PDB file of C-alpha atoms and ligand atoms in Angstrom:
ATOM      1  CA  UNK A   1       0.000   0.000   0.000  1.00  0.00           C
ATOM      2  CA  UNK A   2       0.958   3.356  -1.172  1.00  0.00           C
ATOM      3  CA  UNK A   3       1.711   6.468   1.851  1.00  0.00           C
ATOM      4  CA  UNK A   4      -1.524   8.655  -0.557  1.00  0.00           C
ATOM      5  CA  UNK A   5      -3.834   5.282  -0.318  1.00  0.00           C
ATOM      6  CA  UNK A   6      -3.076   5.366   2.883  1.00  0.00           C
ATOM      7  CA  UNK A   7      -3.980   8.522   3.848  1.00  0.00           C
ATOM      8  CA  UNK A   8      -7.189   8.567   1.466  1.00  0.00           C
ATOM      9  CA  UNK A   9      -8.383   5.811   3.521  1.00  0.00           C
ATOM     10  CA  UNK A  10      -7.718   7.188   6.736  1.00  0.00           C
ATOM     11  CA  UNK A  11      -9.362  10.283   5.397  1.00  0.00           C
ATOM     12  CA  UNK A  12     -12.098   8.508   5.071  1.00  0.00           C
ATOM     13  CA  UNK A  13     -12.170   6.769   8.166  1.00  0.00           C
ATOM     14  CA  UNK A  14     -11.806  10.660   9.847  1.00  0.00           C
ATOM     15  CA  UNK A  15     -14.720  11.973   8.473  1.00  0.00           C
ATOM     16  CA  UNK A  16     -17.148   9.221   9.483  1.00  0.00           C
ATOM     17  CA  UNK A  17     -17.398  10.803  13.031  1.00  0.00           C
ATOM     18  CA  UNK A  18     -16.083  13.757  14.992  1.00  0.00           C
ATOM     19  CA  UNK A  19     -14.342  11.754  17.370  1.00  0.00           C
ATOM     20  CA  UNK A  20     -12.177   8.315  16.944  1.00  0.00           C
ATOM     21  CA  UNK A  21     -12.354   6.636  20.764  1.00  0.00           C
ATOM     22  CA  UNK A  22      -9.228   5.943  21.865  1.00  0.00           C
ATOM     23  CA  UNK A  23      -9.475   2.925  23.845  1.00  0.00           C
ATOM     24  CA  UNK A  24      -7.569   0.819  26.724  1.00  0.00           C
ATOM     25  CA  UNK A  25      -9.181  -2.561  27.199  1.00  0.00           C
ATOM     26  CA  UNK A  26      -8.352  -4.622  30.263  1.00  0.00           C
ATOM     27  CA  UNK A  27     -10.840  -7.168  29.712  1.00  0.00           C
ATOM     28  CA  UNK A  28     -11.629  -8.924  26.515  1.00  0.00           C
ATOM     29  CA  UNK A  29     -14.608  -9.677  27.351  1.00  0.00           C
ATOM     30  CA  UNK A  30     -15.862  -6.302  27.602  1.00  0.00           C
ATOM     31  CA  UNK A  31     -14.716  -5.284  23.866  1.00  0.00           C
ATOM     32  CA  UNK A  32     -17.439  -6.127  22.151  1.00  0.00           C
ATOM     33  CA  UNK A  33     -20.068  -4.496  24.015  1.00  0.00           C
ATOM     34  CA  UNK A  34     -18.157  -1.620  24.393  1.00  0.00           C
ATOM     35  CA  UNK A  35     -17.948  -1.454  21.012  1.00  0.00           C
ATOM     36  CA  UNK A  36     -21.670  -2.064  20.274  1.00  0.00           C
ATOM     37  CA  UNK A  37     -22.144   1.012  23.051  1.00  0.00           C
ATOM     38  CA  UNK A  38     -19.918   3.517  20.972  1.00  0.00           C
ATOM     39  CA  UNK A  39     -21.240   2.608  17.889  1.00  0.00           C
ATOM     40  CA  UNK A  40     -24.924   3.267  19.268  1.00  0.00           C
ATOM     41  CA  UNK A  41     -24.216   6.520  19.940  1.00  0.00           C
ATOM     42  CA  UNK A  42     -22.383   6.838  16.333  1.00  0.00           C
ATOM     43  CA  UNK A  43     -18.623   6.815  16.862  1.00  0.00           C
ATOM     44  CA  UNK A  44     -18.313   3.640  14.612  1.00  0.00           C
ATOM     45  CA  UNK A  45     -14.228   4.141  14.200  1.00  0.00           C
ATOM     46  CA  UNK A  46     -12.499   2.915  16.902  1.00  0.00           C
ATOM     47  CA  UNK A  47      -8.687   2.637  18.190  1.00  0.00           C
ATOM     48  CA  UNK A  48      -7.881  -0.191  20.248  1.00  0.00           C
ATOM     49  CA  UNK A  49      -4.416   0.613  21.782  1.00  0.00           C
ATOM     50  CA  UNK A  50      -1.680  -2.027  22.245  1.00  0.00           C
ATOM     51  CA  UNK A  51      -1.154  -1.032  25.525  1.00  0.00           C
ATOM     52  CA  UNK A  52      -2.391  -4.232  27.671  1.00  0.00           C
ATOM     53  CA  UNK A  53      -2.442  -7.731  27.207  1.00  0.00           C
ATOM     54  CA  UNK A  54      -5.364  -8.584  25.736  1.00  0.00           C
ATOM     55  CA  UNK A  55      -5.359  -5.384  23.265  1.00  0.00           C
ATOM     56  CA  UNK A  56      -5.107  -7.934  20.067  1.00  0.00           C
ATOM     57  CA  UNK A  57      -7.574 -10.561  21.089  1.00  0.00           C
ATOM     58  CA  UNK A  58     -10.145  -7.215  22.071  1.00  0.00           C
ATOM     59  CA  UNK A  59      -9.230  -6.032  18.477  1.00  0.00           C
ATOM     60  CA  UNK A  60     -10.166  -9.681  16.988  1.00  0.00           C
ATOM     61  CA  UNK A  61     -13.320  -9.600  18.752  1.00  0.00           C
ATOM     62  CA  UNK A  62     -13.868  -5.793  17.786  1.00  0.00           C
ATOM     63  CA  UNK A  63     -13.499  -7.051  14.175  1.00  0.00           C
ATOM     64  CA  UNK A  64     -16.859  -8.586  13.442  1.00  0.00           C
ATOM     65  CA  UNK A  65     -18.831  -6.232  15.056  1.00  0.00           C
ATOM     66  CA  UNK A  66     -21.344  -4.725  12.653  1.00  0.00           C
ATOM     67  CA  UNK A  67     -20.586  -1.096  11.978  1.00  0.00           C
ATOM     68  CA  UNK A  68     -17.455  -0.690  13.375  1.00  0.00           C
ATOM     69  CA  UNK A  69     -14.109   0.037  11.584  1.00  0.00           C
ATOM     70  CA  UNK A  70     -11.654  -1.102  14.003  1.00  0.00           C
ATOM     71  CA  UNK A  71      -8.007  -0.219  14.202  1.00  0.00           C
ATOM     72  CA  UNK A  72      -4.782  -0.954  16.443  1.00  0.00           C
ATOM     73  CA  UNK A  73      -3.297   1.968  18.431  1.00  0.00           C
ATOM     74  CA  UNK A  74       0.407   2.542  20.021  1.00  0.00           C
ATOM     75  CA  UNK A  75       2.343   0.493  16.823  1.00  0.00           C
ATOM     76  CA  UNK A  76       5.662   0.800  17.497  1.00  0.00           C
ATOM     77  CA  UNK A  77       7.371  -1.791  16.125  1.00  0.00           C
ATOM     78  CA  UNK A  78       7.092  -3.768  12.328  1.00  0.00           C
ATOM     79  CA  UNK A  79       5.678  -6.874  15.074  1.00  0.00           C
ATOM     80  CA  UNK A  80       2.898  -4.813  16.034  1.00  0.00           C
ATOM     81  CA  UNK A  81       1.784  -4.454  12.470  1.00  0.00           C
ATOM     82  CA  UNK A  82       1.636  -7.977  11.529  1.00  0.00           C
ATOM     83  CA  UNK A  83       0.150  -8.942  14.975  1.00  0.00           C
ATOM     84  CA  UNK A  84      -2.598  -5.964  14.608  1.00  0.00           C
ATOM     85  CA  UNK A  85      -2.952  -7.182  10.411  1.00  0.00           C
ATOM     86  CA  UNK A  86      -3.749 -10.707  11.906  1.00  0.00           C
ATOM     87  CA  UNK A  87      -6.460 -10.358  14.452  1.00  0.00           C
ATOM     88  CA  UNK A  88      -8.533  -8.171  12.259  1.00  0.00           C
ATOM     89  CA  UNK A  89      -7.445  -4.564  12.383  1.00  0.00           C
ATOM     90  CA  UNK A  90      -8.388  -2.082   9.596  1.00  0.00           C
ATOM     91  CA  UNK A  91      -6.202   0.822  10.042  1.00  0.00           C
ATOM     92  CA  UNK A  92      -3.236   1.848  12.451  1.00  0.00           C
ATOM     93  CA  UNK A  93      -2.169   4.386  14.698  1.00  0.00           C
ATOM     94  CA  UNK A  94       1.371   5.587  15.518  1.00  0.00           C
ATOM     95  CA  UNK A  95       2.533   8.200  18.326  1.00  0.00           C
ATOM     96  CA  UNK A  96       5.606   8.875  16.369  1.00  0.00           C
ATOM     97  CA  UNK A  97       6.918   7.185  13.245  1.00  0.00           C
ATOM     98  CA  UNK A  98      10.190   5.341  12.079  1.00  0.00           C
ATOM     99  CA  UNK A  99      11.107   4.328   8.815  1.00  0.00           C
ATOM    100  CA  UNK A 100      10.822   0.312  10.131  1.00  0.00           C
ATOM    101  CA  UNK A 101       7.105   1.189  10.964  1.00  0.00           C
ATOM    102  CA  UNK A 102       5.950   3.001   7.787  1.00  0.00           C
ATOM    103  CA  UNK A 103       7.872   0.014   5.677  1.00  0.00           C
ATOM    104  CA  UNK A 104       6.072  -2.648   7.977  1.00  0.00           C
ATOM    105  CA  UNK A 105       2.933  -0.848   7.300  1.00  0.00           C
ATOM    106  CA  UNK A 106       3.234  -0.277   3.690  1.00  0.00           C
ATOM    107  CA  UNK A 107       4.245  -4.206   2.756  1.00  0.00           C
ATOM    108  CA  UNK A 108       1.725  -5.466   5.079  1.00  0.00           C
ATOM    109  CA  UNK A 109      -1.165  -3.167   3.526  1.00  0.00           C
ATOM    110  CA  UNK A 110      -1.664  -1.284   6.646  1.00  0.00           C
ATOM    111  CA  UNK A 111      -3.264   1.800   6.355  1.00  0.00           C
ATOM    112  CA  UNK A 112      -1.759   4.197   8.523  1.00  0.00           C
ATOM    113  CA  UNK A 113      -2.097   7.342  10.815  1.00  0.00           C
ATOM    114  CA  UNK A 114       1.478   8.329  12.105  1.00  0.00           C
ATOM    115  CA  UNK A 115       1.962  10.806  14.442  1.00  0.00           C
ATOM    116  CA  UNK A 116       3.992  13.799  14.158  1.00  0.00           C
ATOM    117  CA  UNK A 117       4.165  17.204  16.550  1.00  0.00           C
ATOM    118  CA  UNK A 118       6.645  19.194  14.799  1.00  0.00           C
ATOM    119  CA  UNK A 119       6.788  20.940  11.576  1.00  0.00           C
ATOM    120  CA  UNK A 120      10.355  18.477  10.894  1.00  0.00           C
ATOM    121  CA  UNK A 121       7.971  15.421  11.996  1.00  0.00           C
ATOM    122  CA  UNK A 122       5.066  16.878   9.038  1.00  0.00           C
ATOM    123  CA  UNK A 123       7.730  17.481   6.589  1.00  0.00           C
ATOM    124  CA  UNK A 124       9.406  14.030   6.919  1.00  0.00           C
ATOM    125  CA  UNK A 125       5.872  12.423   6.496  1.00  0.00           C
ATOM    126  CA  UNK A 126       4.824  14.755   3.611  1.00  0.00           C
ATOM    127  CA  UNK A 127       8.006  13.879   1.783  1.00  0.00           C
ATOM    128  CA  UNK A 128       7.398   9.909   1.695  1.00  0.00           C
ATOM    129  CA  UNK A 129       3.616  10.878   0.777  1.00  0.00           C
ATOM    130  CA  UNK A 130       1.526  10.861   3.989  1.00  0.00           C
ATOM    131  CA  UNK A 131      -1.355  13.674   3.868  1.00  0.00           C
ATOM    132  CA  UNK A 132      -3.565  12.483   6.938  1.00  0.00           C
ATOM    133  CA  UNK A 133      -1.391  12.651  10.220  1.00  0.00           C
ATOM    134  CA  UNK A 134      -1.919  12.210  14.017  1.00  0.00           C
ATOM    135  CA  UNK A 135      -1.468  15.203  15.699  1.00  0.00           C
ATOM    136  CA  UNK A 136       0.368  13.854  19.214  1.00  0.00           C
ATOM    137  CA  UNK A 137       0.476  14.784  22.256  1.00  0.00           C
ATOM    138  CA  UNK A 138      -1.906  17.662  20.692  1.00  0.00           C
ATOM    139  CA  UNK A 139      -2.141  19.225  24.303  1.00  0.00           C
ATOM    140  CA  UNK A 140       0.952  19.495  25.497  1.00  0.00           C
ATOM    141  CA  UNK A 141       2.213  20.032  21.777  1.00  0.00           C
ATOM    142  CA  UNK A 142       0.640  23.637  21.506  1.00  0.00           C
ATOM    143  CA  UNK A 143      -3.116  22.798  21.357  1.00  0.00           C
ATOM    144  CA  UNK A 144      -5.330  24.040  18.719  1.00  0.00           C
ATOM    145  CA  UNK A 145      -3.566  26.948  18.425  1.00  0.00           C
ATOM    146  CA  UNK A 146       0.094  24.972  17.375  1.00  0.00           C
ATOM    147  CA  UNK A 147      -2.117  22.974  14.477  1.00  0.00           C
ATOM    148  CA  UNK A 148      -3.592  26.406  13.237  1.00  0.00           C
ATOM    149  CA  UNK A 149       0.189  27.220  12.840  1.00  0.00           C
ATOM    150  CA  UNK A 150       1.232  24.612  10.819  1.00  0.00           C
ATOM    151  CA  UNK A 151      -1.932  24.741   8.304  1.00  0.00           C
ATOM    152  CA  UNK A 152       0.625  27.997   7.588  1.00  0.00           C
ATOM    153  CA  UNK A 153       3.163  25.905   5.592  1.00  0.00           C
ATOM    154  CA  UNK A 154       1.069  22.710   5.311  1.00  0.00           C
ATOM    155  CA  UNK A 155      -2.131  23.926   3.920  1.00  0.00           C
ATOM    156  CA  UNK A 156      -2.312  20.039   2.229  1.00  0.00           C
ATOM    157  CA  UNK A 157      -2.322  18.188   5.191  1.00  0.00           C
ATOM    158  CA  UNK A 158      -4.973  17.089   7.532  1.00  0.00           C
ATOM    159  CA  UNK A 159      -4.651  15.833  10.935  1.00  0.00           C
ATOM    160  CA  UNK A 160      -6.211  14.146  13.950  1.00  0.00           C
ATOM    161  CA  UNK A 161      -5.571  15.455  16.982  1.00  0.00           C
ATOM    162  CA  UNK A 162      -4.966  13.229  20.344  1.00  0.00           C
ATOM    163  CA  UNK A 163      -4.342  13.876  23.491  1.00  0.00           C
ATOM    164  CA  UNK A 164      -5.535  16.024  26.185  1.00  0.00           C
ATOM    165  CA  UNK A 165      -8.335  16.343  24.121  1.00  0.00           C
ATOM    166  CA  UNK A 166     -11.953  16.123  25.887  1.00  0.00           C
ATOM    167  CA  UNK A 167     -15.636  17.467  25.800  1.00  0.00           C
ATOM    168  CA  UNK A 168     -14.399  20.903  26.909  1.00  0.00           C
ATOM    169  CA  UNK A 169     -11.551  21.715  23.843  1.00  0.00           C
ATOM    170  CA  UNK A 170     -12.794  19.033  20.791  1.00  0.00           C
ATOM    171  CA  UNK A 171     -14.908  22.235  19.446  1.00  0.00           C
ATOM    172  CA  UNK A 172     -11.412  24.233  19.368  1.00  0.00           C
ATOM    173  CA  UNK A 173      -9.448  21.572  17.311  1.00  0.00           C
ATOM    174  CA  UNK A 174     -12.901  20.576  14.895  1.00  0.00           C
ATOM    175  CA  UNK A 175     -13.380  24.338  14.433  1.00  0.00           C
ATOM    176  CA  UNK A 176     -10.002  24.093  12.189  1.00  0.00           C
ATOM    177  CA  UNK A 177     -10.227  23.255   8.419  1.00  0.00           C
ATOM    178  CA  UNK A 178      -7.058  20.821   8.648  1.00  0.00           C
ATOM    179  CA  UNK A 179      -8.698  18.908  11.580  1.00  0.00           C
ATOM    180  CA  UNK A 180     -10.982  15.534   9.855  1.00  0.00           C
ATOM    181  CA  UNK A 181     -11.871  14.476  13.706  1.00  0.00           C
ATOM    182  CA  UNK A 182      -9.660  14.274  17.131  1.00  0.00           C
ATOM    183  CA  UNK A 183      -9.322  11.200  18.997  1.00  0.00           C
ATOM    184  CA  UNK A 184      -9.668  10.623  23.023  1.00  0.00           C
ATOM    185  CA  UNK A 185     -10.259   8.419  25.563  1.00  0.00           C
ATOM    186  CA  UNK A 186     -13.140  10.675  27.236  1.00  0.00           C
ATOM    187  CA  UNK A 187     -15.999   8.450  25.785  1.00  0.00           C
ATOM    188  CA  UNK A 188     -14.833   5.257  27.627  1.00  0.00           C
ATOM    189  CA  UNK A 189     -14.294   6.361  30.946  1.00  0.00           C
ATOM    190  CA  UNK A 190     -12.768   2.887  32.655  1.00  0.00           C
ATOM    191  CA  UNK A 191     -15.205   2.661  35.323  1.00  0.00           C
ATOM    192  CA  UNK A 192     -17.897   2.626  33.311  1.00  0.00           C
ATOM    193  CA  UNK A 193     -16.206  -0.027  31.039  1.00  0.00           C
ATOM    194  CA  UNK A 194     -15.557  -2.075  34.611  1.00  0.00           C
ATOM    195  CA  UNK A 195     -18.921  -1.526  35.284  1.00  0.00           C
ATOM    196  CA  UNK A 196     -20.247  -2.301  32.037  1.00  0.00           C
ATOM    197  CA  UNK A 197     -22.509   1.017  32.031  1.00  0.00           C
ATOM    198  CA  UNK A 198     -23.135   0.641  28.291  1.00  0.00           C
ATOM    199  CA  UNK A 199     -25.910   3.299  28.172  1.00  0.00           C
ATOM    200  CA  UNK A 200     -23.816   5.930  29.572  1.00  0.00           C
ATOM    201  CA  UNK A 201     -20.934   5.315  27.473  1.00  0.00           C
ATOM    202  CA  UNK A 202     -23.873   5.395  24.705  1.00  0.00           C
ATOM    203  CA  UNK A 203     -24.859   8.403  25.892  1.00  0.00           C
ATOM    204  CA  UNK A 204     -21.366  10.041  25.838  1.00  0.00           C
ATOM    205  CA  UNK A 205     -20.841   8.483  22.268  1.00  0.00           C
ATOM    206  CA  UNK A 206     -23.735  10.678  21.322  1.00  0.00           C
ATOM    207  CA  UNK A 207     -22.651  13.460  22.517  1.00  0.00           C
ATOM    208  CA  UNK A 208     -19.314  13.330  20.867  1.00  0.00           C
ATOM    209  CA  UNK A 209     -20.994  12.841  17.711  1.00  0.00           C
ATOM    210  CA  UNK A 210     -22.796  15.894  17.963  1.00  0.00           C
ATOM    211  CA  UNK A 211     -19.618  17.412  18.190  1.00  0.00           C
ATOM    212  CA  UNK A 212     -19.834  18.532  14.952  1.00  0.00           C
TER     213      UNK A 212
HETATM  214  C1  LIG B 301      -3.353   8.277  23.625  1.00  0.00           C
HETATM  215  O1  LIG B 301      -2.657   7.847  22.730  1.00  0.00           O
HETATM  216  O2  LIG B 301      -3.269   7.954  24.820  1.00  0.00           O
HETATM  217  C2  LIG B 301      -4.367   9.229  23.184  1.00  0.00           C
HETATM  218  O3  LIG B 301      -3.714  10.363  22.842  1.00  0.00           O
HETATM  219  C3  LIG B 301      -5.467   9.451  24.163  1.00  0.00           C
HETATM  220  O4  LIG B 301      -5.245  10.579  24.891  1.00  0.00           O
HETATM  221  P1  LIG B 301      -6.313  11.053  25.977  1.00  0.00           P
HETATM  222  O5  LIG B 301      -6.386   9.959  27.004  1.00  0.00           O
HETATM  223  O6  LIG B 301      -5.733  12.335  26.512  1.00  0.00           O
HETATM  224  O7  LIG B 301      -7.628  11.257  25.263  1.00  0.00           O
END
């Protein structure tokens, strides 16, 4: 896969909803109805992060839910592609990116969202072809203000900010023409994935989709 196809069909993915859930799952068991929850209230692309041990089988299960577009979160390493490509996952998400990653992601057909927080980080990623970026840490990175800076000398590229982002400051980032959607963990609260409160995490799913 091609850096442009990949960022067409992350494009694509970003404009389905305002927000892209960013999600830690402790418990495979709860990934499919958390799933069903978010997608009820109409956030139906979801990041699954790699950050616990049962990320990849939560990912598999993710997979065949109807309505969802499921991706892996946190790749680091060319492993992480092929284990996320295995169980199931449609897209990817990087904090940062290395050449190792974008190659493991291009030969596996991986369509990709790399991060970048500097203008060197955009330009490096615009050179090998990459239009749709990550935005990371967007907070601590500048905020919406730092992205409305770089649409100065990267009009062409489009991002998705993550984190720090919540209910309070999505409005800020969406309000920017280079921003397709932001991405947080604010819709699954872990309490309420503990306590398998599916109609409030509904209810803040809707919410988030009214975002914009
Ligand atoms: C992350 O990769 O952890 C995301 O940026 C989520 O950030 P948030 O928890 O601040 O929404």
């Amino acid at each position: 896969m091609t850096p442009h196809n990949a960022s067409d069909i992350l494009e694509g993915f970003c404009r389905m909803a305002p927000v892209i859930p960013v999600l830690v799952i402790e418990d495979a068991a709860r990934a499919r109805p958390l799933a069903e929850a978010l997608r009820d209230g109409g956030l139906t692309v979801l990041e699954v992060t790699l950050r616990t041990p049962v990320a990849l089988e939560a990912i598999r299960r993710i997979a065949d839910v109807p309505g969802v577009i499921v991706g892996a979160g946190t790749l680091l390493a060319a492993e992480d592609v092929r284990e996320a490509v295995a169980v199931g996952a449609r897209f990817g998400v990087s904090p940062g990116a290395t050449p190792a990653l974008l190659d493991a992601c291009e030969t596996a057909g991986l369509p990709l969202l790399p991060g970048a927080a500097t203008a060197s980080e955009v330009m490096a990623l615009r050179a090998r072809g990459y239009r749709v970026l990550k935005f990371f840490p967007a907070g601590s990175s500048g905020g919406a203000a730092a992205l409305r800076a770089l649409a100065g000398p990267f009009p062409d590229m489009r991002f998705c900010p993550t984190g720090g982002i919540g209910p309070s400051n999505a409005a800020e980032y969406l309000a920017l023409d280079t921003v397709l959607c932001v991405g947080g963990s604010w819709v699954a609260p872990p309490a309420m994935v503990a306590a398998g409160d599916w109609a409030d995490i509904t209810g803040l799913a809707r919410q988030a989709a009214r975002l914009r």
